[in-house]
Structure formats: structure tokens, C-alpha cells
Amino acid sequence: MILTVTLNTALDLTYRVPALTPHTSHRVTEVTERPGGKGVNVARVLAALGHAVTVTGFAGGDTGRALRERLATEPRLTDALVPVAGATRRTLAVVDAATGDTTQLNEPGPTVTPAEWAAFLDSYEQLARHEGTTAIALCGSLPPGVPVGAYALLIRAARAARVPVLLDTSGEPLRRGVAARPDIVKPNADELAELTGSHEPERATRDARRRGAHAVVASLGADGLLALTPDGGWRARPPKRVRGNPTGAGDSAVAGLLSGLAEGLPWPERLARAVALSAATVAAPVAGEFDPTTYEDLLARVAVTDAVPAST
Amino acid sequence: MILTVTLNTALDLTYRVPALTPHTSHRVTEVTERPGGKGVNVARVLAALGHAVTVTGFAGGDTGRALRERLATEPRLTDALVPVAGATRRTLAVVDAATGDTTQLNEPGPTVTPAEWAAFLDSYEQLARHEGTTAIALCGSLPPGVPVGAYALLIRAARAARVPVLLDTSGEPLRRGVAARPDIVKPNADELAELTGSHEPERATRDARRRGAHAVVASLGADGLLALTPDGGWRARPPKRVRGNPTGAGDSAVAGLLSGLAEGLPWPERLARAVALSAATVAAPVAGEFDPTTYEDLLARVAVTDAVPAST
């Protein structure tokens, strides 16, 4: 079982409107609602790949109830979310049917109390120590009330339980988390630059490893992935430029890396899978989902090459 | 007890954002959530005036549950909403903190099944015939699945129970409802013009009476109310132009008319109350609420004059 942690889960709403015009009134023509937050998205892709996944983090209020009801209908997903008194946040994507452009509105999320955080830590440590747990992903932003060093704590608990742990977050939670020596971090170009101060991917990736991460997999948008690991360095690139909606492409890459890790695949195969899943997500008509046919087609054609950067 | 009917209830969300820029991502700084739909708003104002109110209509899903939980905390309100399988719609007002302007996004609402509509009719007829029921307000749009002649049916049932009934809706449901001879209709200028084809308020108001309404109270924005009733015709005007947010001003006017009716006040006093409540709602900082001090202050100064229009 793979465990994904989403401390700031969300009920993701999508509204379709004929055209978004600020300061006017709109009739929404189509409403979709689904469980969200980065770790939940990763779990959904892992489950689609055939893995059993347990989802933890927080959920509360009527939005939390809606999220859990929908999770319960998804195959291979186990809900281990910890209840909070506050209501789970909503995120709203308003899609302009005329242009296809999206306007995003994200609620901040409920404030987590110290007692709720302590209850989560208890539950997380049990899940991490469970003999069936093969890998852990820690994903996304922290809700108000959770200490900024939260991910460092969760990484140390995973390492104590001897379970490989991947971190995908940004800002100060990423900085603190990297120092706790996670097995993998997966920053995008902006997150990597914010962490290291360098906009040069190879230099920044090396720097991120020096800060404590055993392996760094940088997602570089259409340029694919750059990985520096204890086993070597690689670049993995999609065979062609894929057009579409990049929402969720990073989460699909995380799912590719984790599923490959759990299956014991060597790094080049994990990276190929992550790039193909990511590109198949960009190409899919529904944001955050991936098209299995596109995935299979791309998987065989991802170019993985050695990357042995000069030392700084 | 006054009964208000809201067939298309809503969970009203308000998001405050620093500035709304289409096709970008926004962090919502403040989220407020409250029960909505026109009849629910009317009920809230009636309760604030000290009246016991029963709220009926439909509610369903997690949004319906959130709506009912919040209604339960309001004093003097009784929840008689009928459950539906579909989820109650949300309405979202995005307030741009920089300009104060509002962008409105309204979900369509759940489709009501024939069995759910029949269950509502049963419950409504019992409530209408209840000896404590002093007045009924039928408010707002119809959700998908409810027959377009719904209000005509509800008006006939109220009249059979000898309970005065007010109708506040628009379009074809208004046209059909007026023909069923409600005691009062309260169209705004646009609704009146759509019903009668005339943009001249006195002519249109007379025409609306000829179509079946016993009394017509037209709300003319900053110009106040124009009423033609079996007891006479009046114009009621606020003492000064009030600046603010007109959301809910029409619902407050309906509450003023109904409360005056339930208390047996003569028409000029009902109209003064409706105008003062409406203006106090425009002046209030929170959309749809009214400021009691402003209300008391304005109430004494509303000018009510005879309006005896020349016959057409």
C-alpha cells in the first residue's frame, strides 16, 4: 500500500460559464465536483495504475463530508483522513467556454488545532509503521495552524519506519522538509529556484541534493524531468510537445515516480513512466485525469538520457 | 406564523479577493456562507422583525445539509424544507476588495423529480391549511423539473385555505401566477415590463392588476414603491437616496409588506415599512441584511402619497 498525505485537502469545483465578465452576473451551465488536494490527485492516479492507496490528511465540515463520500466510491482508495472541526476548503476553477481559459479561486482552508495535529501525527505514525506500507508521498501546502516544520517531522517518522518518502511542496515547508533528508523531492522550476536561489536547473538540482534530499527530480514543464539520484543522473523528455491543460501534470509525475519505486523499477523506467503520465495528463480533456491510451503510446517513446552535470 | 416558499433555495457563498483578474489564480482572503434563495432572505428579515416564520421549498445534498444546519441556528425560523436527491445549488458572489464590485456566479439547482414535487405539494397544502398560518410568500425562480405553472397551483391552494398570498417571481412563472389571482404581486420595473410590455410604471401596474393580481406593488429602485390595491393607490418614496449594495432590497420590501399584512396594518403603513426596510438593506455593510437603526430612522420619514392614475 502506498500512503499519500494531503494536509490541505480540497473539494475541487469546476464551473463552466459561457464567458467570464467581471462585475456581471453569470448562469453556470455545468458544475463538477471532485475530491482534491495534491496528495488526493496523486492517489487517484496511483489507483488508476492498479496500486492500493491510503489517503490521509484532514477533512471537516460539509465540504469534508462531500469529499469523503466521493472518495468512498473510488476503487483501490482507502480513506484514513483525520476529522477536523473546521470545514475543508473549496477550490473553484471557472472555465470560460468561449476561450477555454480558467480563472482559479482557492479558499485558504480550515485552521487545524494543536489537538487535531496531534491526532493526525498519531494516526500517521501507525500508518507509516504498518507492514504493508511501501512508500509515502507528502504533498501540497500546509493549512493554517499546522507548524511550518510539519513535513520535516513526517519525513523523520517515515525514515524511522524505514519507508521511502517523497516530498512535493514549496516555500518554507519545502526548505525545512529537505533538511530532514527525504528520499525524493519533486520541485518544479519555480520551487527549485525559490529553494536554491538558482534559475539554472542542473546547478539548482545539485544544490537541492546538498541541502539534504537523497534524490531530486525537477519537473521542467515541456522539457520533462531532470533527476539527480544516488544511482546516477538522468534527463527524461516527452517525445513531442503535448498541448492541453497542465493542471495535475506534476501530481501525475509524482504518481509515476512512486509507483515505479513501489514496483522496484530502476530509475530510468520510473522517470519514463513519470514523464509519460504527466504528458498524458496535459493531453486529457478533464483537468487532472490522464488518458490511458496516450500514456501507453508515450511511455515507449520517452527519451531518457544520462545527465552527469559538471561539479560546481 | 408566516410561511415563505423558496423552491430554488441556495447556499450563498461570498469570496473576498484582493482583485479579480480573469484567467489568473486567486487566493480567497475571506469566505462567508449563508442560507439563501429569495424566500429564505424574506424569512430572515421577517424573523428580525419579530415574526415566527416557517421556511419551505427543497433542500438536498451536502449543500442542502449545510443550509439546514445554518437555518437551525436562526431564532424564530422553522425549517419545513422537503428533501430532494439532488444537491441544493450554490450561488457565489466574488467581491473585488480593490473596487467593491461583485461578480456573481449562480449554479442552476438540482432537478426536482415528479415524486419530490408531489411530496412538496402535500406538505405545502398542510402548512397552508394550518390554523396558525397568517400569510404566504412565494419567492424566486423555479428549479429544473418543477412545472412552469407551479406558482398558480400554490396560489390556488392558498386561496382555498383563505390565507393571503404574495408572489415575487419573474418571466413565465409570474405570468401564470398572476392569472391565478394572488393577493399581492411585487414585480420590479424589469419584471413588470416583461409581464405587461409597458415600460411606463403606472400603466404597467394597472395592466398587471387587470391580469389577475388583487394588489400590485411595483418596486422602482431608488424611486421606492408604486402600489395599486383594492383599497387605493399610493407611491412610497425614501426620504433620501441611499448608497450601497441593492442585493436583497426587494426581499426586504416583501418582508415589510408581509409583516404589515400579518399585523393588520393599513396599506400606507405597510408601504412605508417596505420602503424603509428596503433602503436600510441597501445601506447595510453585509449584502441582504438591514441596519435596524437606519430602518427606524427612515421609517418615520418615508413619504406616502396618493396615486390615482388616470384610467387607460
XYZ file of C-alpha atoms in Angstrom:
624
model
C 0.000 0.000 0.000
C 1.190 3.497 -0.873
C 0.291 6.273 1.592
C -0.389 9.802 0.348
C -0.639 12.720 2.779
C -2.708 15.822 1.907
C -2.824 18.165 4.887
C -4.836 20.751 2.918
C -7.384 18.581 1.085
C -9.968 20.369 -1.032
C -13.317 19.914 -2.669
C -12.444 20.908 -6.253
C -15.318 22.629 -8.073
C -15.326 23.443 -11.766
C -17.874 25.916 -13.143
C -18.366 26.271 -16.879
C -19.737 29.666 -17.951
C -20.369 30.950 -21.496
C -17.900 33.837 -20.899
C -16.496 35.283 -17.657
C -17.096 39.041 -17.435
C -16.069 40.636 -14.119
C -18.749 42.627 -12.262
C -21.653 40.946 -14.036
C -23.917 38.007 -13.175
C -23.377 34.548 -14.709
C -25.500 31.465 -15.029
C -23.236 28.436 -14.500
C -24.059 25.899 -17.217
C -22.124 22.943 -15.776
C -20.880 22.124 -12.259
C -18.405 19.340 -11.493
C -17.208 18.445 -8.027
C -14.418 16.096 -7.031
C -12.023 15.323 -4.172
C -8.832 17.362 -4.485
C -5.581 18.467 -2.980
C -2.268 17.301 -4.449
C -1.952 14.050 -2.459
C -5.527 13.077 -3.319
C -4.767 13.652 -7.005
C -1.607 11.523 -6.718
C -3.679 8.782 -5.044
C -6.242 8.830 -7.845
C -3.516 8.298 -10.487
C -1.848 5.563 -8.409
C -5.193 3.778 -8.073
C -5.730 4.065 -11.843
C -2.330 2.351 -12.282
C -3.590 -0.527 -10.117
C -1.988 0.345 -6.769
C -3.786 0.181 -3.431
C -3.537 3.648 -1.866
C -4.407 5.050 1.544
C -5.259 8.751 1.696
C -4.615 10.687 4.876
C -4.645 14.346 5.926
C -7.587 16.343 7.281
C -11.264 16.647 6.369
C -14.091 18.537 8.081
C -17.453 20.235 7.680
C -19.969 19.671 4.904
C -17.279 20.082 2.247
C -15.189 17.426 4.010
C -18.197 15.116 4.123
C -18.763 15.624 0.380
C -15.087 14.875 -0.273
C -15.172 11.646 1.763
C -18.432 10.458 0.170
C -16.815 10.821 -3.244
C -13.534 9.154 -2.172
C -15.556 6.178 -0.923
C -16.780 5.471 -4.465
C -13.257 5.260 -5.962
C -11.758 1.763 -6.328
C -8.477 0.868 -4.534
C -8.578 4.038 -2.359
C -8.775 3.772 1.443
C -9.853 6.854 3.392
C -7.750 7.454 6.519
C -8.461 11.199 6.745
C -8.482 12.669 10.263
C -11.546 14.758 11.214
C -11.192 18.483 11.955
C -13.805 20.891 13.319
C -13.225 23.434 10.525
C -14.592 22.933 7.021
C -12.404 21.573 4.222
C -11.608 24.309 1.718
C -13.095 24.552 -1.755
C -11.090 25.378 -4.852
C -13.035 26.780 -7.785
C -11.951 26.704 -11.427
C -14.170 28.920 -13.596
C -13.814 27.764 -17.201
C -14.698 30.304 -19.866
C -16.373 28.203 -22.590
C -15.615 30.843 -25.230
C -11.829 30.783 -24.784
C -11.169 27.657 -22.680
C -9.272 29.852 -20.192
C -9.541 29.119 -16.473
C -9.848 31.533 -13.543
C -8.888 29.913 -10.257
C -10.226 30.852 -6.783
C -8.732 28.965 -3.818
C -10.121 29.112 -0.289
C -7.449 29.156 2.446
C -8.583 26.022 4.333
C -9.622 25.464 7.960
C -7.365 26.242 10.911
C -6.079 22.985 12.410
C -5.942 22.977 16.224
C -2.949 21.563 18.186
C -5.130 18.624 19.336
C -6.130 17.832 15.738
C -2.485 17.987 14.622
C -1.509 15.623 17.474
C -4.296 13.201 16.455
C -3.011 13.280 12.876
C 0.582 12.548 13.982
C -0.582 9.512 15.960
C -2.539 8.164 13.025
C 0.282 8.911 10.541
C 2.909 7.097 12.623
C 0.723 3.994 12.774
C 0.179 4.087 9.019
C 3.906 4.632 8.340
C 4.835 1.661 10.578
C 2.170 -0.605 9.047
C 3.963 -3.559 7.413
C 2.015 -3.126 4.168
C 3.187 0.447 3.583
C 5.692 0.538 0.710
C 6.088 4.297 0.103
C 4.810 7.661 1.326
C 4.106 10.891 -0.571
C 3.797 14.205 1.315
C 2.034 16.677 -0.958
C 0.931 20.277 -1.128
C 0.574 23.319 1.088
C 0.020 23.396 4.851
C -3.319 24.621 6.219
C -3.358 27.374 8.879
C -2.405 26.011 12.322
C -0.056 23.257 11.121
C 3.580 24.033 12.103
C 5.830 25.075 9.217
C 8.220 22.231 10.106
C 5.427 19.657 9.748
C 6.933 17.858 6.756
C 10.334 17.531 8.471
C 8.579 15.700 11.313
C 6.675 13.414 8.909
C 9.871 12.649 6.944
C 11.758 11.664 10.107
C 8.885 9.383 11.144
C 8.909 7.722 7.699
C 12.674 7.233 7.832
C 12.404 5.778 11.346
C 9.840 3.322 9.943
C 12.238 2.582 7.003
C 9.637 3.587 4.395
C 10.806 5.664 1.404
C 9.254 9.128 1.431
C 8.720 11.685 -1.351
C 8.106 15.393 -0.678
C 6.246 17.692 -3.113
C 5.659 21.133 -1.621
C 7.024 24.687 -1.870
C 8.427 27.591 0.118
C 9.467 27.244 3.742
C 7.774 23.823 4.248
C 9.976 22.546 1.357
C 13.128 24.145 2.792
C 12.512 22.597 6.228
C 11.467 19.281 4.707
C 14.582 18.930 2.523
C 16.790 19.357 5.602
C 15.133 16.259 7.131
C 16.631 14.139 4.282
C 13.638 12.815 2.313
C 14.335 10.057 -0.226
C 12.932 12.136 -3.101
C 11.860 15.755 -3.586
C 9.989 16.762 -6.758
C 10.125 20.538 -7.126
C 9.084 22.351 -10.294
C 11.378 25.004 -11.769
C 9.918 27.846 -9.670
C 10.036 25.866 -6.410
C 13.607 24.799 -7.123
C 14.683 28.376 -7.827
C 12.958 29.591 -4.648
C 14.723 26.876 -2.623
C 18.211 27.349 -4.039
C 18.310 30.874 -5.448
C 19.439 29.471 -8.823
C 17.413 29.530 -12.056
C 19.839 27.098 -13.717
C 18.151 23.665 -13.320
C 21.286 21.478 -13.108
C 23.008 23.743 -10.639
C 19.823 24.129 -8.570
C 19.179 20.366 -8.563
C 22.702 19.673 -7.298
C 22.204 22.338 -4.634
C 18.904 20.768 -3.505
C 20.701 17.423 -3.030
C 23.402 19.107 -0.946
C 20.656 20.551 1.265
C 19.636 17.020 2.241
C 17.427 15.309 -0.377
C 18.761 11.880 -1.428
C 17.245 12.247 -4.886
C 15.946 15.382 -6.584
C 13.546 15.108 -9.534
C 12.927 18.538 -11.014
C 9.863 18.884 -13.252
C 10.650 21.319 -16.048
C 7.300 21.544 -17.837
C 7.533 20.655 -21.529
C 11.251 19.825 -21.042
C 10.334 16.820 -18.898
C 12.289 15.781 -15.810
C 15.848 16.212 -14.555
C 16.813 13.661 -11.871
C 19.907 13.515 -9.705
C 19.939 10.411 -7.501
C 22.409 8.248 -5.562
C 22.304 5.861 -8.575
C 23.068 8.469 -11.245
C 21.666 11.457 -13.106
C 19.118 11.433 -15.998
C 17.042 13.649 -18.185
C 13.698 12.285 -19.355
C 11.880 14.118 -22.156
C 8.478 13.572 -23.798
C 8.696 12.563 -27.487
C 6.671 15.580 -28.595
C 5.256 18.775 -27.209
C 1.811 17.995 -25.791
C -0.882 20.680 -25.821
C -3.579 20.947 -23.175
C -4.216 21.792 -19.534
C -1.143 21.374 -17.268
C -3.299 21.156 -14.084
C -2.341 17.966 -12.256
C 0.655 17.141 -14.502
C 3.007 17.430 -11.502
C 0.788 15.153 -9.403
C 0.811 12.560 -12.186
C 4.620 12.738 -12.286
C 4.711 12.058 -8.519
C 2.387 9.081 -9.013
C 4.692 7.771 -11.766
C 7.781 8.054 -9.565
C 6.097 6.430 -6.558
C 4.508 3.565 -8.456
C 7.893 2.786 -10.055
C 9.550 2.912 -6.639
C 6.928 0.602 -5.123
C 7.373 -1.852 -8.038
C 11.180 -1.824 -7.630
C 11.819 -0.384 -11.104
C 15.207 1.175 -11.864
C 15.337 4.981 -12.044
C 15.236 5.350 -15.863
C 11.960 3.382 -16.004
C 10.452 5.369 -13.151
C 11.327 8.598 -14.940
C 9.897 7.419 -18.268
C 6.670 6.493 -16.521
C 6.505 9.859 -14.735
C 7.053 11.811 -17.973
C 4.501 9.752 -19.939
C 1.851 10.083 -17.200
C 2.487 13.780 -16.911
C 2.149 14.364 -20.668
C -0.952 12.123 -20.843
C -2.490 14.307 -18.104
C -1.821 17.515 -20.060
C -3.476 15.893 -23.104
C -6.609 14.678 -21.249
C -9.843 16.641 -21.693
C -10.653 16.631 -17.935
C -8.151 18.547 -15.754
C -6.034 16.222 -13.579
C -7.031 12.967 -15.272
C -4.881 11.061 -17.752
C -5.693 9.311 -20.951
C -4.508 5.642 -20.702
C -4.051 5.241 -24.463
C -1.926 8.388 -24.715
C 0.036 7.173 -21.685
C 0.842 3.775 -23.233
C 1.719 5.398 -26.541
C 4.071 7.957 -24.982
C 5.659 5.538 -22.483
C 7.541 3.622 -25.158
C 8.840 6.836 -26.710
C 10.114 8.870 -23.729
C 13.826 9.601 -24.218
C 15.867 9.016 -21.039
C 19.498 10.129 -21.306
C 22.357 10.274 -18.831
C 22.889 13.627 -17.194
C 26.229 13.931 -15.486
C 26.490 17.576 -14.645
C 29.882 19.135 -14.095
C 30.506 19.718 -10.419
C 30.086 23.301 -9.223
C -46.831 32.168 11.540
C -45.822 33.433 8.091
C -44.889 30.806 5.507
C -42.231 31.544 2.881
C -41.707 29.222 -0.106
C -38.309 29.008 -1.842
C -38.390 26.280 -4.476
C -34.796 27.047 -5.560
C -33.011 27.535 -2.214
C -29.278 28.195 -2.315
C -26.167 28.120 -0.213
C -24.919 31.682 -0.751
C -21.119 31.951 -0.748
C -19.198 35.213 -0.749
C -15.484 35.236 -1.634
C -13.405 38.330 -1.000
C -10.312 38.587 -3.242
C -7.769 41.423 -3.443
C -8.632 41.971 -7.138
C -10.416 39.712 -9.643
C -8.321 39.155 -12.786
C -9.756 36.664 -15.274
C -7.507 33.731 -16.295
C -5.252 34.015 -13.232
C -5.193 32.260 -9.848
C -6.563 33.950 -6.708
C -6.181 33.312 -3.019
C -9.558 33.943 -1.377
C -8.956 36.032 1.761
C -12.422 35.672 3.297
C -15.235 33.140 2.820
C -18.756 33.637 4.115
C -21.550 31.111 3.740
C -25.241 31.545 4.487
C -28.652 30.116 3.626
C -30.112 31.843 0.573
C -32.790 31.989 -2.046
C -35.332 34.827 -2.080
C -37.898 33.274 0.293
C -35.153 32.388 2.791
C -33.961 36.008 2.710
C -37.540 37.234 3.232
C -37.865 34.833 6.201
C -34.654 36.157 7.778
C -35.945 39.758 7.640
C -39.370 38.718 8.984
C -37.667 36.904 11.881
C -35.543 40.006 12.592
C -38.816 41.980 12.808
C -40.043 39.528 15.471
C -42.295 37.268 13.360
C -42.342 33.489 13.591
C -41.617 32.151 10.098
C -41.714 28.714 8.520
C -39.427 28.121 5.549
C -40.367 25.566 2.929
C -39.104 24.567 -0.517
C -36.447 21.984 -1.368
C -33.040 21.089 0.064
C -30.662 18.254 -0.791
C -27.070 17.028 -0.840
C -24.194 18.346 1.255
C -25.015 21.927 0.301
C -28.612 21.377 1.449
C -27.340 19.932 4.717
C -25.096 22.977 5.247
C -28.060 25.252 4.516
C -30.311 23.457 7.026
C -27.627 23.396 9.734
C -27.322 27.161 9.425
C -31.101 27.749 9.335
C -31.391 25.760 12.587
C -29.276 28.353 14.418
C -31.527 31.297 13.452
C -34.154 32.362 16.008
C -37.887 32.282 15.124
C -37.262 30.264 11.907
C -38.810 26.810 11.469
C -37.355 24.534 8.786
C -40.052 22.720 6.763
C -37.882 22.126 3.681
C -38.670 18.987 1.688
C -35.695 16.702 0.901
C -34.576 16.138 -2.701
C -31.991 13.692 -4.054
C -30.123 16.402 -5.987
C -27.816 18.884 -4.289
C -29.020 22.397 -3.426
C -27.317 24.946 -5.708
C -24.614 27.351 -4.621
C -24.522 31.000 -5.580
C -21.134 32.673 -5.448
C -20.503 36.406 -5.118
C -16.843 37.277 -5.737
C -16.167 40.669 -4.164
C -13.204 42.596 -5.533
C -11.704 44.273 -2.436
C -9.988 46.916 -4.583
C -13.186 48.255 -6.199
C -16.005 46.750 -4.094
C -17.537 45.368 -7.312
C -19.191 41.953 -7.276
C -19.062 39.168 -9.872
C -21.924 36.710 -9.478
C -21.889 33.000 -10.442
C -25.159 31.087 -9.949
C -25.464 27.298 -10.193
C -28.677 26.089 -11.883
C -30.009 23.970 -8.982
C -30.976 20.291 -8.776
C -33.630 18.715 -10.978
C -36.752 18.034 -8.915
C -38.458 14.712 -9.701
C -42.244 14.366 -10.075
C -42.349 12.382 -6.776
C -40.433 15.136 -4.954
C -42.769 17.792 -6.365
C -45.795 15.748 -5.231
C -44.282 15.405 -1.723
C -43.776 19.181 -1.607
C -47.390 19.851 -2.672
C -48.684 17.603 0.123
C -46.536 19.333 2.717
C -47.390 22.820 1.383
C -51.140 22.197 1.490
C -50.900 21.096 5.118
C -48.864 24.183 6.023
C -51.263 26.488 4.140
C -54.265 24.987 5.942
C -52.579 25.157 9.366
C -54.662 27.459 11.572
C -51.581 29.451 12.657
C -50.637 30.459 9.104
C -51.372 34.169 8.557
C -49.706 34.833 5.179
C -47.699 33.086 2.465
C -44.884 34.401 0.239
C -43.922 32.553 -2.956
C -40.450 33.731 -3.974
C -37.890 33.320 -6.710
C -37.142 31.144 -9.695
C -38.231 27.547 -10.292
C -35.620 24.765 -10.279
C -35.434 22.345 -13.228
C -38.236 19.765 -13.086
C -40.843 21.952 -11.364
C -43.767 22.731 -13.733
C -43.851 26.319 -15.017
C -47.391 26.683 -13.653
C -46.226 25.750 -10.127
C -46.996 29.124 -8.556
C -50.525 29.179 -9.999
C -51.150 25.859 -8.227
C -49.708 27.150 -4.931
C -51.734 30.382 -5.175
C -54.981 28.445 -5.695
C -54.188 26.252 -2.687
C -53.533 29.336 -0.527
C -56.768 30.955 -1.661
C -58.691 27.739 -0.966
C -57.212 27.849 2.559
C -58.226 31.556 2.824
C -54.634 32.664 3.516
C -53.371 35.826 1.761
C -50.574 35.036 -0.701
C -47.841 37.236 -2.202
C -45.952 36.294 -5.384
C -42.433 37.545 -6.190
C -41.016 35.920 -9.305
C -40.371 36.714 -12.966
C -40.966 35.551 -16.536
C -43.456 32.818 -17.366
C -43.896 31.651 -13.727
C -45.004 35.248 -12.911
C -47.353 35.392 -15.909
C -49.010 32.088 -14.961
C -49.060 33.011 -11.274
C -50.763 36.382 -11.815
C -53.574 34.669 -13.706
C -54.306 32.584 -10.575
C -55.289 35.822 -8.744
C -52.712 36.220 -5.934
C -53.451 38.842 -3.264
C -50.224 40.729 -3.988
C -47.538 40.611 -6.664
C -44.297 42.540 -6.174
C -42.510 42.872 -9.521
C -39.555 45.181 -10.063
C -39.552 47.511 -13.070
C -37.975 44.932 -15.412
C -40.308 42.116 -14.354
C -43.320 44.412 -14.715
C -42.246 45.483 -18.207
C -41.661 41.855 -19.208
C -45.121 40.891 -17.919
C -47.075 43.749 -19.476
C -44.977 45.007 -22.368
C -45.093 48.548 -20.937
C -42.135 50.476 -19.510
C -44.464 53.102 -18.007
C -44.862 52.008 -14.346
C -48.422 53.295 -13.709
C -49.758 51.856 -16.929
C -47.923 48.553 -16.371
C -49.119 48.299 -12.763
C -52.748 48.804 -13.830
C -52.250 46.189 -16.536
C -50.839 43.691 -14.017
C -53.963 44.144 -11.880
C -56.186 43.526 -14.888
C -54.289 40.272 -15.486
C -55.495 38.984 -12.107
C -53.445 40.322 -9.158
C -55.627 41.913 -6.460
C -52.818 44.283 -5.480
C -49.665 45.145 -7.402
C -46.694 46.668 -5.589
C -44.019 47.655 -8.099
C -40.517 48.215 -6.712
C -38.875 51.018 -8.656
C -35.378 51.064 -7.124
C -34.424 54.463 -5.716
C -37.918 55.755 -6.585
C -39.480 53.483 -3.954
C -42.783 51.647 -4.436
C -45.899 52.170 -6.522
C -48.931 50.263 -5.179
C -52.349 49.764 -6.749
C -54.700 47.862 -4.426
C -58.426 47.325 -3.903
C -58.179 49.976 -1.136
C -56.485 52.664 -3.247
C -53.256 53.638 -4.972
C -50.058 55.016 -3.347
C -46.497 55.966 -4.031
C -43.998 55.493 -1.196
C -40.576 57.119 -1.551
C -37.449 57.001 0.642
C -36.559 60.402 2.177
C -33.127 60.409 0.557
C -31.110 58.489 -1.967
C -29.337 55.650 -0.127
C -25.993 54.417 -1.405
C -24.865 50.828 -1.063
C -25.500 47.290 -2.271
C -29.041 46.702 -3.623
C -28.765 42.887 -3.163
C -31.740 41.742 -1.080
C -33.533 45.114 -1.140
C -36.502 43.533 -2.959
C -36.649 40.673 -0.448
C -36.708 43.193 2.419
C -39.576 45.027 0.711
C -41.518 41.743 0.526
C -40.853 41.159 4.253
C -42.110 44.670 5.015
C -45.336 44.133 3.054
C -45.982 40.706 4.585
C -45.251 41.711 8.167
C -47.606 44.704 7.801
C -50.269 42.438 6.322
C -49.881 39.913 9.168
C -50.150 42.728 11.733
C -53.299 44.133 10.083
C -51.686 47.493 9.224
C -53.346 49.720 6.596
C -51.645 49.863 3.185
C -49.815 53.198 3.642
C -48.053 51.852 6.772
C -47.163 48.586 5.060
C -45.648 50.531 2.169
C -43.663 52.848 4.469
C -42.260 49.822 6.257
C -41.355 48.106 2.987
C -39.566 51.211 1.662
C -37.668 51.818 4.920
C -36.581 48.157 5.176
C -35.517 48.136 1.565
C -33.420 51.312 1.933
C -31.911 50.073 5.228
C -30.856 46.898 3.379
C -29.118 48.897 0.639
C -27.280 50.860 3.365
C -26.129 47.796 5.368
C -22.494 46.679 5.026
C -23.421 42.969 4.621
C -25.425 42.175 1.458
C -29.053 41.250 2.220
C -29.043 42.322 5.860
C -30.597 45.545 7.164
C -29.394 48.045 9.692
C -32.097 48.426 12.430
C -31.073 51.993 13.336
C -31.223 53.134 9.708
C -34.578 51.373 9.392
C -36.119 53.160 12.411
C -34.699 56.469 11.250
C -36.048 56.124 7.698
C -39.430 54.664 8.711
C -40.669 57.957 10.182
C -39.603 59.880 7.085
C -40.901 57.784 4.160
C -43.303 59.915 2.089
C -46.500 58.039 1.148
C -48.739 59.930 -1.270
C -51.959 59.033 -3.055
C -51.531 57.778 -6.589
C -54.771 57.772 -8.531
C -53.693 57.128 -12.071
C -55.948 58.164 -14.935
C -57.661 55.136 -16.391
C -56.233 53.851 -19.646
